[in-house]
Amino acid sequence: MFKSKTKLKKTHDKKPKNPVLTVVLMHGIGTDSRSWHKALKYLEGTSSMKNVRFITYDWLGFGKSSHSRSLECTYEEQLLALENALKGIQTPIVLMGHSLGTLLVARYAFEHKKAIKHLILLSPPVFSRDEIKFITGDPKNNLFYHKCDPKLLKNRIFLATMDNIVFNIKNQKTFETLTTPTDLIYGEEDQLMSPQNLKYLAKTNPKYLKLIKTAGHHYISRAKYSKALEILEGIINETL
């Protein structure tokens, strides 16, 4: 049984003497927080970020966090563990997610409206109900499975996370009704998300969702985290 006091494993925490902002970076599926290595090096090496605290965690079932056999890989488990991990942070919080991480941090912001200042979402795989039906209706339509390491197709955590979170029909509603300022950053050659649906969401919720297209595919690229830096600089200017 999942323990309500479970926290995500913290894997990086650079805390300035007097931080003005905390940025929490959450990884995608089939990987762990190490996927942020280049982005962290770039962001923490930029002078404008000298008073920003950067933290990374591993989601439950990934990296150094719990791999308990009792995990069901649900939103409820992951978000409660994230809530426990974020307790005690005194500055405004920006959540930055990649792929799977975008869905989880968006749902967290949706459920904790006053706790999160801003969302920066890289390669968000948000699908409409019809798209989910198409993708899951025939294995030939599921590009996730074609692109991933074959070993993951036998991994319980991966498969359950895909079913419970990535292909969750409630994701669409979350983004349609988000009230946290959110930047959706995606690569123009990304085949693992739906640009058409992101455009629809940005038109449906224009007050809070901003769509930003960059070069590249699904991965965490220099083009994406360079855009993230610009956004963070704007947030800091507003905060000070």
mmCIF file of N, CA and C in Angstrom, residues 43-93:
data_model
loop_
_atom_site.group_PDB
_atom_site.id
_atom_site.type_symbol
_atom_site.label_atom_id
_atom_site.label_comp_id
_atom_site.label_asym_id
_atom_site.label_seq_id
_atom_site.Cartn_x
_atom_site.Cartn_y
_atom_site.Cartn_z
ATOM 1 N N LEU A 43 21.540 26.724 -17.115
ATOM 2 C CA LEU A 43 20.766 27.672 -16.322
ATOM 3 C C LEU A 43 21.550 28.178 -15.114
ATOM 4 N N GLU A 44 22.180 27.264 -14.404
ATOM 5 C CA GLU A 44 22.929 27.666 -13.202
ATOM 6 C C GLU A 44 24.200 28.435 -13.551
ATOM 7 N N GLY A 45 24.657 28.327 -14.779
ATOM 8 C CA GLY A 45 25.848 29.061 -15.203
ATOM 9 C C GLY A 45 25.534 30.434 -15.770
ATOM 10 N N THR A 46 24.252 30.806 -15.786
ATOM 11 C CA THR A 46 23.838 32.109 -16.309
ATOM 12 C C THR A 46 23.724 33.103 -15.167
ATOM 13 N N SER A 47 24.350 34.259 -15.311
ATOM 14 C CA SER A 47 24.435 35.225 -14.214
ATOM 15 C C SER A 47 23.064 35.685 -13.717
ATOM 16 N N SER A 48 22.094 35.758 -14.604
ATOM 17 C CA SER A 48 20.766 36.211 -14.202
ATOM 18 C C SER A 48 20.068 35.221 -13.280
ATOM 19 N N MET A 49 20.595 33.982 -13.197
ATOM 20 C CA MET A 49 19.992 32.939 -12.372
ATOM 21 C C MET A 49 20.734 32.750 -11.038
ATOM 22 N N LYS A 50 21.615 33.675 -10.676
ATOM 23 C CA LYS A 50 22.459 33.490 -9.500
ATOM 24 C C LYS A 50 21.670 33.409 -8.193
ATOM 25 N N ASN A 51 20.478 33.988 -8.170
ATOM 26 C CA ASN A 51 19.664 33.948 -6.950
ATOM 27 C C ASN A 51 18.465 33.004 -7.072
ATOM 28 N N VAL A 52 18.582 32.052 -7.995
ATOM 29 C CA VAL A 52 17.520 31.078 -8.197
ATOM 30 C C VAL A 52 17.961 29.717 -7.662
ATOM 31 N N ARG A 53 17.098 29.082 -6.932
ATOM 32 C CA ARG A 53 17.353 27.739 -6.417
ATOM 33 C C ARG A 53 16.795 26.716 -7.407
ATOM 34 N N PHE A 54 17.645 25.808 -7.857
ATOM 35 C CA PHE A 54 17.223 24.764 -8.793
ATOM 36 C C PHE A 54 17.233 23.401 -8.094
ATOM 37 N N ILE A 55 16.118 22.690 -8.202
ATOM 38 C CA ILE A 55 15.971 21.382 -7.555
ATOM 39 C C ILE A 55 15.492 20.372 -8.592
ATOM 40 N N THR A 56 16.008 19.145 -8.515
ATOM 41 C CA THR A 56 15.455 18.052 -9.313
ATOM 42 C C THR A 56 15.072 16.895 -8.398
ATOM 43 N N TYR A 57 14.026 16.185 -8.798
ATOM 44 C CA TYR A 57 13.574 14.977 -8.103
ATOM 45 C C TYR A 57 13.375 13.870 -9.146
ATOM 46 N N ASP A 58 13.351 12.636 -8.656
ATOM 47 C CA ASP A 58 12.929 11.498 -9.474
ATOM 48 C C ASP A 58 11.493 11.143 -9.108
ATOM 49 N N TRP A 59 10.665 10.900 -10.118
ATOM 50 C CA TRP A 59 9.306 10.433 -9.851
ATOM 51 C C TRP A 59 9.333 9.045 -9.219
ATOM 52 N N LEU A 60 8.294 8.689 -8.505
ATOM 53 C CA LEU A 60 8.194 7.346 -7.935
ATOM 54 C C LEU A 60 8.293 6.304 -9.054
ATOM 55 N N GLY A 61 9.106 5.286 -8.811
ATOM 56 C CA GLY A 61 9.291 4.236 -9.810
ATOM 57 C C GLY A 61 10.411 4.520 -10.784
ATOM 58 N N PHE A 62 11.033 5.697 -10.666
ATOM 59 C CA PHE A 62 12.104 6.102 -11.573
ATOM 60 C C PHE A 62 13.342 6.539 -10.786
ATOM 61 N N GLY A 63 14.502 6.354 -11.396
ATOM 62 C CA GLY A 63 15.740 6.832 -10.790
ATOM 63 C C GLY A 63 15.937 6.335 -9.375
ATOM 64 N N LYS A 64 16.181 7.267 -8.443
ATOM 65 C CA LYS A 64 16.494 6.922 -7.061
ATOM 66 C C LYS A 64 15.286 6.948 -6.128
ATOM 67 N N SER A 65 14.105 7.275 -6.655
ATOM 68 C CA SER A 65 12.904 7.245 -5.819
ATOM 69 C C SER A 65 12.421 5.810 -5.628
ATOM 70 N N SER A 66 11.430 5.644 -4.774
ATOM 71 C CA SER A 66 10.925 4.315 -4.433
ATOM 72 C C SER A 66 10.450 3.542 -5.664
ATOM 73 N N HIS A 67 10.838 2.253 -5.710
ATOM 74 C CA HIS A 67 10.382 1.338 -6.763
ATOM 75 C C HIS A 67 9.506 0.241 -6.155
ATOM 76 N N SER A 68 8.789 0.600 -5.114
ATOM 77 C CA SER A 68 7.972 -0.376 -4.390
ATOM 78 C C SER A 68 7.021 -1.118 -5.326
ATOM 79 N N ARG A 69 6.867 -2.410 -5.072
ATOM 80 C CA ARG A 69 5.938 -3.218 -5.863
ATOM 81 C C ARG A 69 4.487 -2.809 -5.647
ATOM 82 N N SER A 70 4.249 -2.035 -4.599
ATOM 83 C CA SER A 70 2.875 -1.612 -4.313
ATOM 84 C C SER A 70 2.467 -0.393 -5.149
ATOM 85 N N LEU A 71 3.428 0.209 -5.841
ATOM 86 C CA LEU A 71 3.105 1.382 -6.653
ATOM 87 C C LEU A 71 2.112 1.029 -7.760
ATOM 88 N N GLU A 72 1.098 1.864 -7.882
ATOM 89 C CA GLU A 72 0.122 1.679 -8.956
ATOM 90 C C GLU A 72 0.330 2.680 -10.088
ATOM 91 N N CYS A 73 1.289 3.615 -9.873
ATOM 92 C CA CYS A 73 1.668 4.589 -10.911
ATOM 93 C C CYS A 73 0.493 5.476 -11.293
ATOM 94 N N THR A 74 -0.146 6.055 -10.306
ATOM 95 C CA THR A 74 -1.295 6.930 -10.524
ATOM 96 C C THR A 74 -0.921 8.385 -10.265
ATOM 97 N N TYR A 75 -1.794 9.271 -10.727
ATOM 98 C CA TYR A 75 -1.625 10.692 -10.414
ATOM 99 C C TYR A 75 -1.588 10.902 -8.895
ATOM 100 N N GLU A 76 -2.506 10.242 -8.196
ATOM 101 C CA GLU A 76 -2.619 10.458 -6.756
ATOM 102 C C GLU A 76 -1.308 10.161 -6.040
ATOM 103 N N GLU A 77 -0.675 9.047 -6.371
ATOM 104 C CA GLU A 77 0.596 8.679 -5.738
ATOM 105 C C GLU A 77 1.686 9.703 -6.030
ATOM 106 N N GLN A 78 1.860 10.026 -7.303
ATOM 107 C CA GLN A 78 2.950 10.918 -7.688
ATOM 108 C C GLN A 78 2.762 12.321 -7.124
ATOM 109 N N LEU A 79 1.542 12.823 -7.159
ATOM 110 C CA LEU A 79 1.313 14.194 -6.720
ATOM 111 C C LEU A 79 1.387 14.345 -5.205
ATOM 112 N N LEU A 80 0.976 13.326 -4.470
ATOM 113 C CA LEU A 80 1.120 13.380 -3.017
ATOM 114 C C LEU A 80 2.592 13.355 -2.638
ATOM 115 N N ALA A 81 3.375 12.529 -3.331
ATOM 116 C CA ALA A 81 4.812 12.473 -3.065
ATOM 117 C C ALA A 81 5.482 13.798 -3.429
ATOM 118 N N LEU A 82 5.021 14.430 -4.508
ATOM 119 C CA LEU A 82 5.570 15.734 -4.888
ATOM 120 C C LEU A 82 5.193 16.793 -3.862
ATOM 121 N N GLU A 83 3.963 16.760 -3.403
ATOM 122 C CA GLU A 83 3.523 17.714 -2.373
ATOM 123 C C GLU A 83 4.382 17.587 -1.121
ATOM 124 N N ASN A 84 4.651 16.364 -0.706
ATOM 125 C CA ASN A 84 5.500 16.141 0.462
ATOM 126 C C ASN A 84 6.914 16.673 0.235
ATOM 127 N N ALA A 85 7.412 16.509 -0.998
ATOM 128 C CA ALA A 85 8.775 16.946 -1.308
ATOM 129 C C ALA A 85 8.907 18.465 -1.313
ATOM 130 N N LEU A 86 7.841 19.160 -1.709
ATOM 131 C CA LEU A 86 7.914 20.616 -1.851
ATOM 132 C C LEU A 86 7.664 21.369 -0.540
ATOM 133 N N LYS A 87 7.244 20.676 0.488
ATOM 134 C CA LYS A 87 6.971 21.341 1.765
ATOM 135 C C LYS A 87 8.225 22.027 2.305
ATOM 136 N N GLY A 88 8.046 23.224 2.784
ATOM 137 C CA GLY A 88 9.164 23.952 3.392
ATOM 138 C C GLY A 88 9.823 24.952 2.466
ATOM 139 N N ILE A 89 9.524 24.920 1.187
ATOM 140 C CA ILE A 89 10.088 25.902 0.269
ATOM 141 C C ILE A 89 9.414 27.248 0.513
ATOM 142 N N GLN A 90 10.212 28.280 0.760
ATOM 143 C CA GLN A 90 9.677 29.574 1.165
ATOM 144 C C GLN A 90 9.501 30.560 0.021
ATOM 145 N N THR A 91 10.199 30.358 -1.079
ATOM 146 C CA THR A 91 10.122 31.289 -2.202
ATOM 147 C C THR A 91 8.972 30.928 -3.136
ATOM 148 N N PRO A 92 8.632 31.819 -4.070
ATOM 149 C CA PRO A 92 7.713 31.420 -5.139
ATOM 150 C C PRO A 92 8.298 30.225 -5.893
ATOM 151 N N ILE A 93 7.429 29.343 -6.388
ATOM 152 C CA ILE A 93 7.866 28.116 -7.049
ATOM 153 C C ILE A 93 7.454 28.110 -8.517
#
